[in-house]
Amino acid sequence: MVLEHITKERPQHLFKIFYELWKQEQLCDIILQTNDGPPQHAHRLILAGSSPYFKAMFTMNMEEKSQTVISIHNVSSKALGLIVEYCYTSRIVVDEHNVQELLTAACLLQMDGVQEACCTFLKTHIDSNNCLGFSAFADTLSCRELVQAADEFAMKHYLEVLNCEEFLDLSYTQLSNLLQSDELYVEGEEQVYESLIKWITYQAEERKHHLTDLLRHVRLPLVSPSFLVNVVGTNTLIKSLEECRDLVDEAKNYLLLPDMRTKLDGPRTRPRNPILYGEMIYSVGGWCSGDAIATVERYNAMKDEWEVVSPMSKRRCGVGVGVVEDCMYAVGGHDGNNYLNSVERFDPKTSQWLTIVAPTSTCRTSVGVAVLKKMLYAVGGQDGVSCLSVVERLDPMGGVWEQVAPLNTRRLGVSLAVIGEYLYAIGGSDGANPLNSVERYDPVTNTWSFVAPMSTSRKHLGAAVLEGHIYAVGGRDDTTELNTVERYNPNANRWESVVSMNSRRSGVGLVVANGKLYAVGGFDGSMYLKSVEWLDVHAGQWKYCASMIYRRLGGGVGVLRHQNLQPICTI
C-alpha cells in the first residue's frame, strides 16, 4: 500500500524561512555590489531560481561563479534591493519614483515578473506628453510590449502628440515609423504633411536630407488640390529637390486624371485604416419658417463644427432616418405641398444621395424609422388624411418593402428605438392627443405589445439608446414644448426622470455618437432651433456644443461611422 501526501503550504512556509534568513543575513553566500549604495547579501539558490541571468552566472563557466562578491553594473542600489527582496517575497511596489530604475534593472537581470509590473504601470500612465519618450526608453531596453503600447497611443493621439516638445526630438526612425503607419489617426493627410515639415524645419540643416524619404510616407494624392498646389507645391525645400517634385507631380496626376487612378494606385493612394472622424452626426431635411429643407449637415465632434454636405433631391420635413450597413436612408416626409413616399440613400464614400431605393407603400410624414436586424422599419406617421398604424420594412439587399403587423395604436410624431431583439415605438400622437404609451415589436412573433408607459405624454419627441437605456427627450404635450427627459430600463420595465435639457425642443433629433447623447435642433415654442446639446451622464448635466448652420424642426438625424473614405476632389 502506498500513500502519497503533499503539504500544499510547504513552499510558502519555506520561502517565509528563506526571507527571515535573508533579513538576518544568515547563511547568505553571495554579496551583490553596486556603484551607488551598500552591498546586498543574498542566497545564490534563491537568485538562481528567480532569474535566468543569475542562474547562468552561478552555474556556467563564468568568472562570477566562484566569487563571493559580485559587482552589478548599470543598476542602482535601490532598484537592486527591491529586486532581491522580490526574489524572496514575489512582491514588488512600483511607483513614479522608482519605475524607470526598476525597469532598467529588471531587463538586465531578466526578471520577467518585475518587468511586467513596470510595463503595466507605465502603460497606465502614458499620455500625449510622454508617449514618445516612453517608446524610446522602452526600445533601448527591448521592451517590445511597452514600445507597442506607447506607439499605439502616439498614433491614436497624433494630433495632440505633434504639439508636444518630445515630437521635435524624435529620431528619423521614430518619425518614419509613425508617418508610414496605416494606423495613424488624423483628420487628413494635410496634417501628416504639416507635422513632417514642422520636424524638418526645427533643425533644417541637420534634417533636410531626410525630407525625400519621409515625404514618401505622406499620402499626397489624398490631400486637397488647393493644399497640394498652394502649400506643398510652393514649399522652398520641396521645390529644391527633384525627387520631392516628382512626388508632388504624382499627386497632381492622381487628382487631375481620375480615369488614370487605377494605374496610379499604390501605398500613397490608400487611405489610412483608423476612423478618421469617428462617428459623425448627419442632420437631414426638416422644416423652418414654413419651408421644407433639403440641405444636409454633418457634425464632426473632433473639430466641434458643422458643415454642409450634398443635399437631398427633395425637400423633406418630418423625414425619418435610419442607417443600414453604413448607408443612411431618408424615408418619406413632406415637401411643403405633398406627402412623400420616396426614399433616398446617402453613401458617405461618394457623398451622394441616390433615389434608386423602392418607395414605401404609403405616403407619410412624421414617420418613425429605425433599423432592427439590418432591416429598415418605417412606423406610423400621417398621410394627409389620417394618422397611421401602418408598419413596413425594407430589406436593402432585396430592395422591396413589405408590411408587417400594424401598431396597436395609430401614431404620428412617434420615435423609435432598438434594444436587443426588439423595436420600441415611443409616444407620438393618435391624431387627437399626445401619447405616453409605448409598444414593443417582436419580429419573431410579428406582434406588438404594450410595455410601461412614460410619465409624460409626448409627440414629436426624440428617442435613442445609451448604455442599455432608452432616452425619451423633449417633444410636445397638450399645451407646450418640453425640455424634460426620461429613460426606460427594459430589464425593470420602468421609466425614470433624468436631468432636463437646457432648451425646450419638439421635433428634436436624438442620436448617440462616440458614446454621447446629442439633442439636435427642434422648436422651443417661439423659434426654430439650430442649437445642439449633449448629455454628460456622469456630471448629470446637458452641455451645448457647436450649433448647426441651419435652423431645423422635425429633421431626421442619423449617425455614420467614417472609415477608409476615399477623398472627394473637385478641381
PDB file of N, CA and C in Angstrom, residues 340-382:
ATOM      1  N   LEU A 340     -44.827  62.543 -49.048  1.00  0.00           N
ATOM      2  CA  LEU A 340     -43.910  61.787 -49.891  1.00  0.00           C
ATOM      3  C   LEU A 340     -43.836  60.324 -49.465  1.00  0.00           C
ATOM      4  N   ASN A 341     -43.655  59.454 -50.464  1.00  0.00           N
ATOM      5  CA  ASN A 341     -43.343  58.050 -50.160  1.00  0.00           C
ATOM      6  C   ASN A 341     -41.981  57.657 -50.713  1.00  0.00           C
ATOM      7  N   SER A 342     -41.282  58.624 -51.296  1.00  0.00           N
ATOM      8  CA  SER A 342     -39.977  58.326 -51.870  1.00  0.00           C
ATOM      9  C   SER A 342     -38.930  58.127 -50.764  1.00  0.00           C
ATOM     10  N   VAL A 343     -37.887  57.404 -51.135  1.00  0.00           N
ATOM     11  CA  VAL A 343     -36.808  57.082 -50.206  1.00  0.00           C
ATOM     12  C   VAL A 343     -35.483  57.377 -50.895  1.00  0.00           C
ATOM     13  N   GLU A 344     -34.576  58.020 -50.175  1.00  0.00           N
ATOM     14  CA  GLU A 344     -33.249  58.290 -50.700  1.00  0.00           C
ATOM     15  C   GLU A 344     -32.196  57.634 -49.816  1.00  0.00           C
ATOM     16  N   ARG A 345     -31.090  57.273 -50.448  1.00  0.00           N
ATOM     17  CA  ARG A 345     -29.990  56.635 -49.722  1.00  0.00           C
ATOM     18  C   ARG A 345     -28.719  57.461 -49.884  1.00  0.00           C
ATOM     19  N   PHE A 346     -28.056  57.726 -48.759  1.00  0.00           N
ATOM     20  CA  PHE A 346     -26.817  58.505 -48.775  1.00  0.00           C
ATOM     21  C   PHE A 346     -25.622  57.595 -48.545  1.00  0.00           C
ATOM     22  N   ASP A 347     -24.650  57.678 -49.454  1.00  0.00           N
ATOM     23  CA  ASP A 347     -23.421  56.890 -49.352  1.00  0.00           C
ATOM     24  C   ASP A 347     -22.274  57.822 -48.980  1.00  0.00           C
ATOM     25  N   PRO A 348     -21.705  57.690 -47.768  1.00  0.00           N
ATOM     26  CA  PRO A 348     -20.635  58.619 -47.360  1.00  0.00           C
ATOM     27  C   PRO A 348     -19.363  58.461 -48.176  1.00  0.00           C
ATOM     28  N   LYS A 349     -19.189  57.331 -48.853  1.00  0.00           N
ATOM     29  CA  LYS A 349     -17.982  57.139 -49.666  1.00  0.00           C
ATOM     30  C   LYS A 349     -17.974  58.072 -50.871  1.00  0.00           C
ATOM     31  N   THR A 350     -19.161  58.374 -51.387  1.00  0.00           N
ATOM     32  CA  THR A 350     -19.257  59.257 -52.545  1.00  0.00           C
ATOM     33  C   THR A 350     -19.893  60.595 -52.197  1.00  0.00           C
ATOM     34  N   SER A 351     -20.408  60.710 -50.960  1.00  0.00           N
ATOM     35  CA  SER A 351     -21.120  61.902 -50.515  1.00  0.00           C
ATOM     36  C   SER A 351     -22.278  62.241 -51.452  1.00  0.00           C
ATOM     37  N   GLN A 352     -23.002  61.209 -51.895  1.00  0.00           N
ATOM     38  CA  GLN A 352     -24.106  61.402 -52.828  1.00  0.00           C
ATOM     39  C   GLN A 352     -25.373  60.729 -52.313  1.00  0.00           C
ATOM     40  N   TRP A 353     -26.507  61.339 -52.658  1.00  0.00           N
ATOM     41  CA  TRP A 353     -27.813  60.746 -52.396  1.00  0.00           C
ATOM     42  C   TRP A 353     -28.314  60.048 -53.662  1.00  0.00           C
ATOM     43  N   LEU A 354     -28.871  58.864 -53.493  1.00  0.00           N
ATOM     44  CA  LEU A 354     -29.414  58.107 -54.620  1.00  0.00           C
ATOM     45  C   LEU A 354     -30.909  57.876 -54.396  1.00  0.00           C
ATOM     46  N   THR A 355     -31.689  57.964 -55.448  1.00  0.00           N
ATOM     47  CA  THR A 355     -33.134  57.772 -55.345  1.00  0.00           C
ATOM     48  C   THR A 355     -33.571  56.459 -55.979  1.00  0.00           C
ATOM     49  N   ILE A 356     -32.651  55.492 -56.033  1.00  0.00           N
ATOM     50  CA  ILE A 356     -32.974  54.206 -56.652  1.00  0.00           C
ATOM     51  C   ILE A 356     -33.664  53.265 -55.666  1.00  0.00           C
ATOM     52  N   VAL A 357     -33.864  53.730 -54.428  1.00  0.00           N
ATOM     53  CA  VAL A 357     -34.485  52.883 -53.417  1.00  0.00           C
ATOM     54  C   VAL A 357     -35.989  52.824 -53.657  1.00  0.00           C
ATOM     55  N   ALA A 358     -36.572  51.648 -53.474  1.00  0.00           N
ATOM     56  CA  ALA A 358     -38.017  51.484 -53.675  1.00  0.00           C
ATOM     57  C   ALA A 358     -38.794  52.374 -52.719  1.00  0.00           C
ATOM     58  N   PRO A 359     -39.889  52.999 -53.176  1.00  0.00           N
ATOM     59  CA  PRO A 359     -40.700  53.843 -52.293  1.00  0.00           C
ATOM     60  C   PRO A 359     -41.535  52.999 -51.327  1.00  0.00           C
ATOM     61  N   THR A 360     -41.950  53.623 -50.234  1.00  0.00           N
ATOM     62  CA  THR A 360     -42.857  52.948 -49.314  1.00  0.00           C
ATOM     63  C   THR A 360     -44.239  52.832 -49.957  1.00  0.00           C
ATOM     64  N   SER A 361     -45.071  51.969 -49.405  1.00  0.00           N
ATOM     65  CA  SER A 361     -46.397  51.753 -49.993  1.00  0.00           C
ATOM     66  C   SER A 361     -47.339  52.912 -49.703  1.00  0.00           C
ATOM     67  N   THR A 362     -47.001  53.702 -48.660  1.00  0.00           N
ATOM     68  CA  THR A 362     -47.889  54.788 -48.227  1.00  0.00           C
ATOM     69  C   THR A 362     -47.100  56.085 -48.130  1.00  0.00           C
ATOM     70  N   CYS A 363     -47.655  57.169 -48.642  1.00  0.00           N
ATOM     71  CA  CYS A 363     -47.055  58.478 -48.434  1.00  0.00           C
ATOM     72  C   CYS A 363     -47.200  58.852 -46.968  1.00  0.00           C
ATOM     73  N   ARG A 364     -46.159  59.385 -46.376  1.00  0.00           N
ATOM     74  CA  ARG A 364     -46.259  59.696 -44.959  1.00  0.00           C
ATOM     75  C   ARG A 364     -45.192  60.699 -44.523  1.00  0.00           C
ATOM     76  N   THR A 365     -45.554  61.482 -43.510  1.00  0.00           N
ATOM     77  CA  THR A 365     -44.626  62.347 -42.811  1.00  0.00           C
ATOM     78  C   THR A 365     -44.752  62.069 -41.322  1.00  0.00           C
ATOM     79  N   SER A 366     -43.867  62.665 -40.537  1.00  0.00           N
ATOM     80  CA  SER A 366     -43.822  62.402 -39.079  1.00  0.00           C
ATOM     81  C   SER A 366     -43.734  60.907 -38.816  1.00  0.00           C
ATOM     82  N   VAL A 367     -42.959  60.223 -39.640  1.00  0.00           N
ATOM     83  CA  VAL A 367     -42.830  58.776 -39.573  1.00  0.00           C
ATOM     84  C   VAL A 367     -41.632  58.413 -38.705  1.00  0.00           C
ATOM     85  N   GLY A 368     -41.763  57.300 -37.991  1.00  0.00           N
ATOM     86  CA  GLY A 368     -40.638  56.788 -37.221  1.00  0.00           C
ATOM     87  C   GLY A 368     -39.856  55.786 -38.043  1.00  0.00           C
ATOM     88  N   VAL A 369     -38.531  55.890 -38.004  1.00  0.00           N
ATOM     89  CA  VAL A 369     -37.671  54.987 -38.767  1.00  0.00           C
ATOM     90  C   VAL A 369     -36.568  54.463 -37.856  1.00  0.00           C
ATOM     91  N   ALA A 370     -36.311  53.162 -37.961  1.00  0.00           N
ATOM     92  CA  ALA A 370     -35.226  52.550 -37.189  1.00  0.00           C
ATOM     93  C   ALA A 370     -34.775  51.285 -37.898  1.00  0.00           C
ATOM     94  N   VAL A 371     -33.646  50.723 -37.440  1.00  0.00           N
ATOM     95  CA  VAL A 371     -33.081  49.516 -38.038  1.00  0.00           C
ATOM     96  C   VAL A 371     -33.042  48.414 -37.000  1.00  0.00           C
ATOM     97  N   LEU A 372     -33.631  47.265 -37.347  1.00  0.00           N
ATOM     98  CA  LEU A 372     -33.603  46.085 -36.491  1.00  0.00           C
ATOM     99  C   LEU A 372     -33.157  44.903 -37.339  1.00  0.00           C
ATOM    100  N   LYS A 373     -32.056  44.262 -36.940  1.00  0.00           N
ATOM    101  CA  LYS A 373     -31.519  43.109 -37.662  1.00  0.00           C
ATOM    102  C   LYS A 373     -31.331  43.412 -39.142  1.00  0.00           C
ATOM    103  N   LYS A 374     -30.727  44.579 -39.427  1.00  0.00           N
ATOM    104  CA  LYS A 374     -30.383  45.026 -40.771  1.00  0.00           C
ATOM    105  C   LYS A 374     -31.595  45.238 -41.667  1.00  0.00           C
ATOM    106  N   MET A 375     -32.776  45.331 -41.043  1.00  0.00           N
ATOM    107  CA  MET A 375     -33.997  45.665 -41.782  1.00  0.00           C
ATOM    108  C   MET A 375     -34.418  47.075 -41.384  1.00  0.00           C
ATOM    109  N   LEU A 376     -34.814  47.868 -42.379  1.00  0.00           N
ATOM    110  CA  LEU A 376     -35.214  49.255 -42.158  1.00  0.00           C
ATOM    111  C   LEU A 376     -36.727  49.307 -41.955  1.00  0.00           C
ATOM    112  N   TYR A 377     -37.166  49.784 -40.784  1.00  0.00           N
ATOM    113  CA  TYR A 377     -38.593  49.833 -40.449  1.00  0.00           C
ATOM    114  C   TYR A 377     -39.115  51.263 -40.561  1.00  0.00           C
ATOM    115  N   ALA A 378     -40.261  51.430 -41.180  1.00  0.00           N
ATOM    116  CA  ALA A 378     -40.986  52.695 -41.229  1.00  0.00           C
ATOM    117  C   ALA A 378     -42.302  52.497 -40.478  1.00  0.00           C
ATOM    118  N   VAL A 379     -42.507  53.281 -39.436  1.00  0.00           N
ATOM    119  CA  VAL A 379     -43.597  53.027 -38.482  1.00  0.00           C
ATOM    120  C   VAL A 379     -44.458  54.270 -38.327  1.00  0.00           C
ATOM    121  N   GLY A 380     -45.785  54.085 -38.509  1.00  0.00           N
ATOM    122  CA  GLY A 380     -46.739  55.152 -38.239  1.00  0.00           C
ATOM    123  C   GLY A 380     -46.598  56.340 -39.157  1.00  0.00           C
ATOM    124  N   GLY A 381     -46.887  57.537 -38.628  1.00  0.00           N
ATOM    125  CA  GLY A 381     -46.854  58.766 -39.401  1.00  0.00           C
ATOM    126  C   GLY A 381     -48.256  59.200 -39.798  1.00  0.00           C
ATOM    127  N   GLN A 382     -48.325  60.117 -40.747  1.00  0.00           N
ATOM    128  CA  GLN A 382     -49.629  60.554 -41.277  1.00  0.00           C
ATOM    129  C   GLN A 382     -49.513  60.739 -42.774  1.00  0.00           C
TER     130      GLN A 382
END
